[in-house]
Coordinates of C-alpha atoms and ligand atoms in Angstrom, one line a residue:
X139 CA 0.0 0.0 0.0
X140 CA 1.6 3.3 -1.0
X141 CA 1.7 6.3 1.3
X142 CA -1.0 8.8 0.7
X143 CA -0.9 12.6 1.1
X144 CA -3.0 15.6 0.1
X145 CA 0.1 17.2 -1.4
X146 CA 3.5 15.8 -2.4
X147 CA 6.2 18.4 -3.1
X148 CA 9.1 17.2 -5.3
X149 CA 12.3 19.1 -4.4
X150 CA 13.2 20.7 -1.1
X151 CA 14.7 24.0 -2.2
X152 CA 13.3 27.4 -1.2
X153 CA 10.3 26.9 -3.4
X154 CA 9.6 23.4 -2.3
X155 CA 10.2 23.6 1.4
X156 CA 8.2 26.8 1.8
X157 CA 5.3 25.4 -0.2
X158 CA 5.4 22.3 2.0
X159 CA 5.4 24.3 5.3
X160 CA 2.6 26.7 4.1
X161 CA 0.5 23.8 2.9
X162 CA 0.9 22.0 6.3
X163 CA -0.1 25.3 8.0
X164 CA -3.3 25.2 6.0
X165 CA -4.2 21.8 7.3
X166 CA -3.1 19.5 4.5
X167 CA -1.2 16.3 4.9
X168 CA 2.1 17.0 3.1
X169 CA 5.3 15.2 2.1
X170 CA 8.4 16.6 0.4
X171 CA 10.9 14.5 -1.3
X172 CA 14.5 15.5 -2.0
X173 CA 17.3 13.6 -3.8
X174 CA 20.4 15.9 -3.8
X175 CA 23.9 14.5 -3.2
X176 CA 24.6 16.8 -0.2
X177 CA 24.2 14.5 2.8
X178 CA 23.6 15.6 6.4
X179 CA 25.1 13.8 9.4
X180 CA 22.5 11.0 9.1
X181 CA 23.4 10.5 5.5
X182 CA 20.1 11.9 4.3
X183 CA 19.9 14.5 1.5
X184 CA 20.0 18.0 3.0
X185 CA 17.0 20.3 2.4
X186 CA 17.4 23.9 1.1
X187 CA 18.2 23.1 -2.5
X188 CA 20.7 25.2 -4.5
X189 CA 20.1 28.2 -2.4
X190 CA 21.2 26.8 1.0
X191 CA 23.7 24.2 -0.2
X192 CA 25.5 25.7 -3.2
X193 CA 24.0 29.1 -3.9
X194 CA 22.7 32.2 -2.0
X195 CA 23.8 31.3 1.5
X196 CA 27.4 29.9 1.0
X197 CA 28.2 32.7 -1.5
X198 CA 27.1 35.4 0.9
X199 CA 29.2 33.8 3.7
X200 CA 32.3 34.0 1.4
X201 CA 31.4 37.5 0.3
X202 CA 31.3 38.6 4.0
X203 CA 34.7 37.0 4.8
X204 CA 36.4 38.3 1.7
X205 CA 34.9 41.8 2.4
X206 CA 36.4 41.8 5.9
X207 CA 39.7 40.6 4.5
X208 CA 39.7 43.5 2.0
X209 CA 38.8 46.0 4.7
X210 CA 41.6 44.8 6.9
X211 CA 44.1 45.0 4.0
X212 CA 43.0 48.3 2.4
X213 CA 40.3 50.0 4.5
X214 CA 41.5 49.9 8.2
X215 CA 44.6 52.0 7.9
X216 CA 42.7 55.1 6.7
X217 CA 40.7 54.9 9.9
X218 CA 43.8 54.6 12.1
X219 CA 43.6 50.8 12.6
X220 CA 46.8 49.0 12.1
X221 CA 46.7 45.2 11.8
X222 CA 49.7 44.6 9.5
X223 CA 49.2 42.4 6.4
X224 CA 46.2 40.1 6.9
X225 CA 46.4 36.5 5.9
X226 CA 43.6 34.3 4.8
X227 CA 43.1 30.8 6.1
X228 CA 41.0 29.4 3.3
X229 CA 40.3 26.1 5.1
X230 CA 38.8 28.0 8.1
X231 CA 36.8 30.3 5.8
X232 CA 35.3 27.2 4.1
X233 CA 34.6 25.5 7.4
X234 CA 32.7 28.6 8.7
X235 CA 30.7 28.6 5.5
X236 CA 30.0 24.8 5.8
X237 CA 28.8 25.4 9.4
X238 CA 26.3 28.0 8.3
X239 CA 25.0 25.7 5.6
X240 CA 24.7 22.7 8.1
X241 CA 22.8 24.9 10.6
X242 CA 20.3 26.2 8.1
X243 CA 19.7 23.0 6.2
X244 CA 19.2 21.1 9.5
X245 CA 16.9 23.9 10.6
X246 CA 14.6 23.2 7.7
X247 CA 14.3 19.5 8.8
X248 CA 13.4 21.0 12.2
X249 CA 10.7 23.2 10.6
X250 CA 9.3 20.1 8.8
X251 CA 9.0 18.3 12.1
X252 CA 7.4 21.3 13.8
X253 CA 4.9 21.6 10.9
X254 CA 4.3 17.9 10.5
X255 CA 5.7 17.8 6.9
X256 CA 6.9 14.2 6.1
X257 CA 10.4 14.2 4.6
X258 CA 11.0 11.5 2.0
X259 CA 14.6 10.9 0.9
X260 CA 14.7 10.0 -2.8
X261 CA 14.3 11.1 -6.3
X262 CA 10.6 11.8 -7.3
X263 CA 9.3 10.8 -10.7
X264 CA 5.7 10.6 -12.0
X265 CA 4.4 7.0 -12.2
X266 CA 0.8 7.7 -13.4
X267 CA -2.6 9.1 -12.6
X268 CA -5.0 7.8 -9.9
X269 CA -8.8 8.3 -9.5
X270 CA -8.2 11.5 -7.6
X271 CA -4.5 12.4 -8.0
X272 CA -1.1 11.2 -8.9
X273 CA 1.2 8.3 -8.2
X274 CA 4.9 9.3 -7.8
X275 CA 7.9 7.0 -7.3
X276 CA 10.2 8.3 -4.6
X277 CA 13.3 6.2 -4.6
X278 CA 12.0 2.6 -4.3
X279 CA 8.7 3.6 -2.7
X280 CA 5.4 4.7 -4.3
X281 CA 3.5 7.7 -3.0
X282 CA 0.0 8.9 -3.9
X283 CA -1.0 12.5 -3.6
X284 CA -4.1 14.6 -4.7
X285 CA -1.8 17.4 -5.7
X286 CA 1.9 17.4 -6.8
X287 CA 4.0 20.5 -6.6
X288 CA 7.1 20.2 -8.8
X289 CA 9.9 22.4 -7.3
X290 CA 12.9 20.7 -8.8
X291 CA 14.9 23.9 -9.4
X292 CA 17.8 24.3 -11.7
X293 CA 21.4 23.4 -12.3
X294 CA 24.4 25.2 -13.9
X295 CA 24.4 25.4 -17.7
X296 CA 27.7 24.1 -19.0
X297 CA 29.5 24.8 -22.2
X298 CA 30.2 21.8 -24.5
X299 CA 33.8 22.9 -25.0
X300 CA 34.5 23.5 -21.3
X301 CA 33.8 20.2 -19.4
X302 CA 33.3 21.0 -15.7
X303 CA 35.4 18.9 -13.3
X304 CA 34.7 21.2 -10.3
X305 CA 38.5 21.2 -9.6
X306 CA 40.0 23.3 -12.3
X307 CA 36.9 24.1 -14.4
X308 CA 34.1 24.8 -12.0
X309 CA 30.5 25.7 -11.9
X310 CA 28.9 27.3 -8.8
X311 CA 29.5 24.1 -6.8
X312 CA 33.3 24.0 -7.2
X313 CA 33.7 27.8 -7.2
X314 CA 32.4 28.0 -3.7
X315 CA 35.0 25.5 -2.5
X316 CA 38.4 26.3 -3.9
X317 CA 41.0 24.9 -1.4
X318 CA 43.3 27.9 -2.1
X319 CA 43.2 31.3 -3.6
X320 CA 44.1 30.9 -7.3
X321 CA 46.7 33.3 -8.6
X322 CA 44.9 33.7 -11.8
X323 CA 41.1 33.1 -12.1
X324 CA 39.2 33.2 -15.4
X325 CA 35.5 33.4 -15.4
X326 CA 33.1 32.9 -18.4
X327 CA 30.0 35.0 -18.0
X328 CA 29.8 38.5 -16.4
X329 CA 26.4 37.8 -14.8
X330 CA 25.5 37.6 -11.2
X331 CA 27.6 34.6 -10.2
X332 CA 30.6 35.9 -12.2
X333 CA 30.5 39.2 -10.4
X334 CA 29.8 37.9 -6.9
X335 CA 32.3 35.0 -6.9
X336 CA 34.7 37.0 -9.0
X337 CA 34.6 39.6 -6.2
X338 CA 35.2 37.0 -3.5
X339 CA 38.4 35.5 -5.0
X340 CA 39.7 38.9 -6.2
X341 CA 39.4 40.4 -2.7
X342 CA 41.4 37.4 -1.4
X343 CA 44.2 38.0 -4.0
X344 CA 43.3 36.4 -7.3
X345 CA 43.8 38.2 -10.6
X346 CA 40.4 37.9 -12.1
X347 CA 39.5 38.1 -15.8
X348 CA 35.8 37.8 -16.9
X349 CA 35.0 36.8 -20.5
X350 CA 31.5 37.9 -21.5
X351 CA 29.8 37.0 -24.8
X352 CA 27.5 40.0 -25.2
X353 CA 28.8 43.5 -25.7
X354 CA 26.9 45.1 -22.8
X355 CA 27.4 44.9 -19.1
X356 CA 24.4 43.8 -16.9
X357 CA 21.7 44.6 -19.5
X358 CA 18.9 43.8 -17.1
X359 CA 19.9 46.6 -14.8
X360 CA 19.2 50.3 -15.3
X361 CA 21.9 51.5 -17.7
X362 CA 23.1 54.2 -15.3
X363 CA 23.6 51.6 -12.6
X364 CA 25.3 49.2 -14.9
X365 CA 27.8 51.9 -16.0
X366 CA 28.6 52.8 -12.5
X367 CA 29.0 49.2 -11.5
X368 CA 31.3 48.5 -14.4
X369 CA 33.4 51.5 -13.4
X370 CA 33.6 50.7 -9.7
X371 CA 34.2 46.9 -10.2
X372 CA 36.9 47.7 -12.8
X373 CA 38.6 50.1 -10.4
X374 CA 38.6 47.3 -7.8
X375 CA 40.6 45.1 -10.2
X376 CA 38.1 42.9 -12.0
X377 CA 39.1 42.7 -15.7
X378 CA 36.4 42.4 -18.3
X379 CA 36.4 41.4 -22.0
X380 CA 33.1 41.9 -23.7
X381 CA 31.8 40.5 -27.0
X382 CA 34.0 37.4 -26.8
X383 CA 33.4 34.0 -28.4
X384 CA 34.8 31.1 -26.4
X385 CA 36.8 28.5 -28.3
X386 CA 38.6 25.5 -26.9
X387 CA 39.2 25.1 -23.2
X388 CA 42.2 23.0 -22.3
X389 CA 43.1 21.8 -18.8
X390 CA 46.6 20.7 -17.8
X391 CA 48.4 19.9 -14.6
X392 CA 49.3 23.6 -14.4
X393 CA 45.8 25.0 -14.9
X394 CA 43.6 25.9 -17.8
X395 CA 43.9 27.7 -21.1
X396 CA 40.9 29.3 -22.7
X397 CA 41.0 30.1 -26.4
X398 CA 38.6 32.9 -27.5
X399 CA 38.1 35.5 -30.1
X400 CA 37.7 39.1 -28.8
X401 CA 35.1 41.6 -29.9
X402 CA 37.0 42.3 -33.1
X403 CA 37.4 38.6 -33.9
X404 CA 41.0 38.5 -33.0
X405 CA 42.2 35.1 -31.6
X406 CA 43.3 35.3 -28.0
X407 CA 44.3 33.0 -25.2
X408 CA 43.8 33.3 -21.5
X409 CA 45.8 31.2 -19.1
X410 CA 44.6 30.7 -15.5
X411 CA 44.9 28.4 -12.5
X412 CA 41.1 28.0 -12.4
X413 CA 38.1 28.7 -14.5
X414 CA 34.5 29.4 -13.3
X415 CA 31.8 28.8 -15.9
X416 CA 28.8 30.9 -15.0
X417 CA 26.7 31.2 -18.1
X418 CA 23.2 30.8 -16.6
X419 CA 21.2 27.9 -15.3
X420 CA 18.9 25.2 -16.8
X421 CA 15.7 23.8 -15.3
X422 CA 15.8 20.4 -13.6
X423 CA 13.3 18.1 -15.3
X424 CA 15.5 15.1 -15.8
X425 CA 14.1 11.9 -14.5
X426 CA 10.7 13.4 -13.7
X427 CA 9.1 11.2 -16.3
X428 CA 7.3 14.3 -17.4
X429 CA 6.7 13.2 -21.0
X430 CA 5.2 9.8 -20.0
X431 CA 2.4 11.5 -18.0
X432 CA 2.0 14.4 -20.5
X433 CA 3.4 17.2 -18.4
X434 CA 4.0 20.0 -20.8
X435 CA 7.5 21.7 -21.0
X436 CA 8.3 24.9 -22.8
X437 CA 10.9 25.2 -25.6
X438 CA 13.4 26.2 -23.0
X439 CA 12.8 23.0 -21.0
X440 CA 10.9 24.7 -18.2
X441 CA 7.5 23.3 -17.0
X442 CA 4.8 25.3 -18.6
X443 CA 2.6 27.0 -16.1
X444 CA -0.1 29.7 -15.9
X445 CA 0.1 32.9 -13.8
X446 CA -0.8 30.8 -10.7
X447 CA 1.8 28.1 -11.4
X448 CA -0.8 25.5 -12.5
X449 CA 0.7 23.1 -15.0
X450 CA -1.3 21.5 -17.9
X451 CA -2.3 18.5 -15.8
X452 CA -5.0 18.7 -13.2
X453 CA -3.6 18.7 -9.7
X454 CA 0.0 19.4 -10.9
X455 CA 1.7 22.7 -10.1
X456 CA 5.3 23.9 -10.6
X457 CA 7.2 26.7 -9.0
X458 CA 10.7 28.3 -8.7
X459 CA 13.6 27.9 -11.0
X460 CA 11.9 25.1 -13.0
X461 CA 9.3 27.5 -14.4
X462 CA 9.4 30.9 -16.1
X463 CA 10.5 34.1 -14.4
X464 CA 13.6 35.2 -12.6
X465 CA 15.7 32.4 -11.0
X466 CA 15.7 33.8 -7.5
X467 CA 15.0 32.2 -4.1
X468 CA 12.5 34.8 -2.9
X469 CA 10.5 34.4 -6.2
X470 CA 10.5 30.6 -5.6
X471 CA 9.3 31.1 -2.0
X472 CA 6.5 33.5 -3.0
X473 CA 5.3 31.0 -5.6
X474 CA 5.4 28.2 -3.0
X475 CA 3.1 30.2 -0.7
X476 CA 0.8 31.1 -3.6
X477 CA 0.3 27.5 -4.8
X478 CA -0.3 26.2 -1.3
X479 CA -3.0 28.9 -0.8
X480 CA -4.5 28.3 -4.2
X481 CA -4.8 24.6 -3.4
X482 CA -6.6 25.6 -0.3
X483 CA -9.0 27.7 -2.4
X484 CA -7.5 31.0 -1.3
X485 CA -6.5 33.9 -3.5
X486 CA -2.7 33.4 -3.4
X487 CA -0.8 35.7 -5.8
X488 CA 2.8 36.4 -6.9
X489 CA 3.6 39.6 -8.8
X490 CA 6.4 38.7 -11.1
X491 CA 6.8 42.4 -12.1
X492 CA 7.8 43.2 -8.6
X493 CA 10.5 40.7 -7.7
X494 CA 13.5 42.7 -6.5
X495 CA 16.9 41.9 -8.0
X496 CA 20.1 42.2 -5.9
X497 CA 23.8 41.7 -6.7
X498 CA 25.9 41.4 -3.5
X499 CA 29.0 43.1 -4.8
X500 CA 30.6 46.1 -3.1
X501 CA 28.9 48.3 -3.5
X502 CA 25.7 46.3 -3.6
X503 CA 23.3 46.7 -6.5
X504 CA 19.5 46.4 -6.1
X505 CA 16.5 47.3 -8.2
X506 CA 12.7 47.0 -8.5
X507 CA 10.3 47.9 -11.3
X508 CA 11.1 49.5 -14.6
X509 CA 14.5 50.8 -15.7
X510 CA 14.9 54.1 -17.5
X511 CA 15.6 52.4 -20.8
X512 CA 12.4 50.3 -20.4
X513 CA 10.3 53.4 -19.8
X514 CA 11.8 55.1 -22.8
X515 CA 11.1 52.1 -25.0
X516 CA 7.5 52.0 -23.7
X517 CA 7.1 55.8 -24.3
X518 CA 6.2 56.5 -20.7
X519 CA 6.7 60.1 -19.5
X520 CA 8.7 59.9 -16.3
X521 CA 10.7 62.1 -13.9
X522 CA 14.0 61.1 -12.2
X523 CA 15.3 61.7 -8.7
X524 CA 18.9 60.7 -8.5
X525 CA 21.0 61.3 -5.3
X526 CA 24.5 60.1 -4.6
X527 CA 25.5 58.3 -1.3
X528 CA 28.4 60.9 -1.2
X529 CA 25.8 63.4 0.2
X530 CA 24.9 61.1 3.1
X531 CA 26.6 61.4 6.5
X532 CA 26.1 57.8 7.4
X533 CA 27.6 56.6 4.1
X534 CA 30.7 58.8 4.7
X535 CA 31.0 57.6 8.3
X536 CA 31.0 54.0 6.9
X537 CA 33.6 54.9 4.3
X538 CA 31.1 54.0 1.6
X539 CA 30.5 57.1 -0.5
X540 CA 30.1 55.3 -3.8
X541 CA 26.9 54.9 -5.8
X542 CA 23.5 56.5 -5.9
X543 CA 19.7 55.9 -5.6
X544 CA 17.7 56.6 -8.7
X545 CA 14.0 56.8 -8.5
X546 CA 11.7 56.9 -11.5
X547 CA 8.2 58.2 -11.2
X548 CA 5.4 58.8 -13.6
X549 CA 5.5 62.4 -14.9
X550 CA 1.8 62.9 -14.5
X551 CA 0.6 60.8 -11.6
X552 CA 3.9 60.7 -9.6
X553 CA 3.5 57.0 -9.1
X554 CA 6.8 55.3 -8.5
X555 CA 7.7 53.1 -11.5
X556 CA 11.2 52.0 -10.6
X557 CA 14.0 52.3 -8.0
X558 CA 17.6 51.5 -8.8
X559 CA 20.3 51.5 -6.2
X560 CA 24.0 51.0 -6.3
X561 CA 25.5 51.6 -2.9
X562 CA 26.1 50.4 0.6
X563 CA 23.1 48.5 2.0
X564 CA 21.2 48.4 -1.3
X565 CA 20.0 44.9 -0.6
X566 CA 18.1 46.1 2.5
X567 CA 17.2 49.6 1.2
X568 CA 15.3 48.1 -1.8
X569 CA 12.6 46.7 0.6
X570 CA 11.2 50.1 1.2
X571 CA 11.0 50.8 -2.5
X572 CA 9.2 47.4 -3.1
X573 CA 6.7 48.2 -0.4
X574 CA 6.0 51.7 -1.8
X575 CA 5.5 50.3 -5.3
X576 CA 3.3 47.4 -4.2
X577 CA 1.1 50.0 -2.4
X578 CA 1.0 52.0 -5.7
X579 CA 2.9 54.7 -3.8
X580 CA 4.0 58.1 -5.3
X581 CA 7.4 59.7 -4.8
X582 CA 5.6 62.3 -2.7
X583 CA 4.5 59.5 -0.3
X584 CA 8.1 58.5 0.4
X585 CA 9.1 62.1 0.5
X586 CA 6.6 62.8 3.3
X587 CA 7.7 59.9 5.4
X588 CA 10.1 60.6 8.3
X589 CA 13.4 58.6 7.8
X590 CA 15.8 58.1 10.8
X591 CA 19.0 60.1 10.8
X592 CA 21.7 59.3 10.1
X593 CA 20.8 56.3 8.0
X594 CA 21.4 55.1 4.5
X595 CA 17.7 55.2 4.0
X596 CA 17.9 59.0 3.8
X597 CA 19.4 58.6 0.4
X598 CA 16.2 56.9 -0.8
X599 CA 14.2 59.7 0.9
X600 CA 16.3 62.4 -0.8
X601 CA 15.8 60.6 -4.2
X602 CA 12.0 60.8 -3.6
X603 CA 12.4 64.5 -2.8
X604 CA 14.6 64.9 -5.9
X605 CA 11.7 63.6 -8.1
X606 CA 10.0 66.9 -7.3
X607 CA 13.3 68.8 -7.5
X608 CA 13.3 69.6 -3.8
X609 CA 16.2 67.5 -2.5
X610 CA 17.4 69.1 0.7
X611 CA 20.9 67.7 1.0
X612 CA 22.0 67.5 -2.6
Ligands
FAD891 P1 16.5 24.6 -6.0 O1 17.0 25.5 -4.9 O2 17.4 24.3 -7.1 O3 16.0 23.3 -5.3 C1 15.5 22.2 -6.0 C2 15.7 21.0 -5.2 O4 15.0 19.9 -5.9 C3 17.2 20.6 -5.2 O5 17.6 20.4 -3.9 C4 17.2 19.3 -6.0 O6 18.2 18.4 -5.5 C5 15.8 18.8 -5.8 N1 15.4 17.9 -6.9 C6 15.5 18.1 -8.3 N2 14.9 17.1 -8.9 C7 14.3 16.2 -8.0 C8 13.6 15.1 -8.1 N3 13.2 14.6 -9.2 N4 13.2 14.4 -6.9 C9 13.6 15.0 -5.7 N5 14.3 16.1 -5.6 C10 14.7 16.7 -6.7 N6 18.9 33.6 -5.4 C11 18.6 34.7 -4.6 O7 17.4 35.0 -4.5 N7 19.6 35.4 -3.9 C12 20.9 35.0 -4.0 O8 21.7 35.7 -3.4 C13 21.2 33.9 -4.8 N8 22.5 33.6 -4.9 C14 22.8 32.5 -5.7 C15 24.2 32.1 -5.8 C16 24.6 31.0 -6.5 C17 26.0 30.7 -6.6 C18 23.6 30.3 -7.2 C19 23.9 29.1 -8.1 C20 22.2 30.6 -7.2 C21 21.9 31.7 -6.4 N9 20.5 32.2 -6.3 C22 20.2 33.2 -5.5 C23 19.4 31.4 -7.0 C24 18.7 30.5 -6.0 O9 19.6 29.6 -5.5 C25 17.6 29.8 -6.8 O10 16.8 30.7 -7.5 C26 16.7 29.0 -5.8 O11 17.5 28.0 -5.1 C27 15.6 28.3 -6.6 O12 14.8 27.6 -5.7 P2 14.0 26.2 -6.1 O13 13.4 25.7 -4.9 O14 13.2 26.6 -7.3 O15 15.1 25.2 -6.6
NAI892 P1 23.4 35.1 -15.4 O1 22.3 34.8 -16.3 O2 23.3 36.0 -14.3 O3 24.7 35.5 -16.3 C1 25.3 34.7 -17.3 C2 26.2 35.5 -18.2 O4 26.9 34.7 -19.0 C3 25.4 36.5 -19.1 O5 26.0 37.8 -19.0 C4 25.6 35.9 -20.4 O6 25.6 36.9 -21.5 C5 26.9 35.2 -20.3 N1 27.1 34.1 -21.2 C6 26.2 33.2 -21.7 N2 26.8 32.3 -22.5 C7 28.1 32.7 -22.6 C8 29.2 32.2 -23.4 N3 29.1 31.1 -24.2 N4 30.4 32.9 -23.3 C9 30.5 34.0 -22.5 N5 29.5 34.5 -21.8 C10 28.3 33.8 -21.8 O7 23.8 33.6 -14.9 P2 24.8 33.1 -13.7 O8 25.7 34.2 -13.3 O9 25.3 31.8 -14.1 O10 23.7 32.9 -12.5 C11 22.6 32.1 -12.7 C12 21.4 32.6 -12.0 O11 21.5 32.4 -10.6 C13 21.2 34.1 -12.1 O12 20.6 34.4 -13.3 C14 20.3 34.4 -10.9 O13 19.0 34.1 -11.3 C15 20.9 33.4 -9.9 N6 21.8 34.1 -9.0 C16 21.3 35.1 -8.2 C17 22.1 35.8 -7.4 C18 21.6 36.9 -6.6 O14 20.4 37.0 -6.6 N7 22.4 37.7 -6.0 C19 23.5 35.4 -7.2 C20 24.0 34.3 -8.1 C21 23.1 33.7 -8.9

């Protein structure tokens, strides 16, 4: 007799585990299966998916350590702190990162217990339909559920001419675990991973060169922000080559050689000790047995879903990286909550137009809503309030004067259409902008709100004032 549940979630990443917990809160009997190779102390697959095991959390831990290292090496002296030349103990840095991952992934198992979600270790694959739901094989067992939420996430896209061994040629998994700081590090792809992990290893002493296929830098960001980011990251020492075409990638005992043609078509070679391939991610649908049960995929291999993450089969839903939309943990979680609530007959909703984007470089980059180039292309009349962090006392006190906040508001109605930040604390500051836009706020609404002094949030306040040409401190 197979185990029976109201809901089976396939995949225990941020989308899946949040969907499972919310569904249990709503009174359903819920199971979540997970098959990743990252085992906990009991030898069971760890929950948390890409995000907790080999993504958001470990990368932010390394960003923090490397930031402190850089401050000690280059920032402390100007403030009268003398520590000599700092040294990095990579093993210890990785152990700290691993401890955080262990704590958080174990924490999710604890949350499952608390919420009475059944954890099933094993790979989930559709086995067929039943009278009122689905049969799914989980490892060697069979499970029946009225609803199935597919939350199988994504994995790194690899290039055919650059086989990843996660030793010399690495994707995100190996790039978070170098056992020493490479002298020379090459990166293919100047996207989010390239910039964040490129920053980590550069701060620790690597000479980093990033090879990017397209001619533009961060095309999804506001062009002003992208320009400023390229300038600041370049000044920190990241080297960029745009418009390249990658050729043969050869590894040897000494390292790796990447043949490529530059933007003018000239043949070039880059030698490095290690290479990170960060050229986007592909949805995980392998082994789901999707075709056999008629689960429809898009041309890009994602599970096709409607605005509420309903797939083409009755009682089947899909969320997170395995469906359309930005591949971000907070988007996956929002969809998880929405689907659980929809199954319960509630009005769950996820606004894909208002998913904030953050890049955790120094300075941080964060945005929400439309960019200036998007508004121009759409022919929307807008006004701009742009204020630099340089004019903010807290930013100067923190020795973080770089960057700006740029607010875009509708020229007629004053409704905020987009906020783009490059500067200290951008990842947290953006939350106020998201709230304002979700509430259909105007720049005047933010301008009339009292912001604590001295805080970085005053830059956002000033940007709102600047939309009406009445900034007080700039
Ligand atoms: P995943 O986290 O990929 O989880 C899916 C899970 O399903 C996996 O554990 C997988 O093993 C399991 N699975 C797959 N198939 C099956 C199956 N058939 N049966 C059972 N289990 C299965 N996002 C942010 O928002 N902020 C960040 O700072 C950030 N940093 C990142 C840094 C890096 C280096 C990387 C690689 C990604 C980062 N991301 C970040 C993206 C984020 O990790 C993903 O968007 C998020 O993890 C997606 O969640 P998910 O639940 O859809 O999928
Ligand atoms: P990405 O999509 O951010 O960037 C990939 C880059 O590689 C692009 O600039 C693309 O033009 C380039 N590229 C593609 N093919 C190439 C080729 N053959 N040669 C050279 N360049 C090539 O993807 P990335 O950095 O791999 O990250 C994957 C995803 O993970 C992100 O899109 C994001 O959704 C998520 N992520 C989010 C983070 C955050 O929120 N802070 C941090 C890291 C990852």
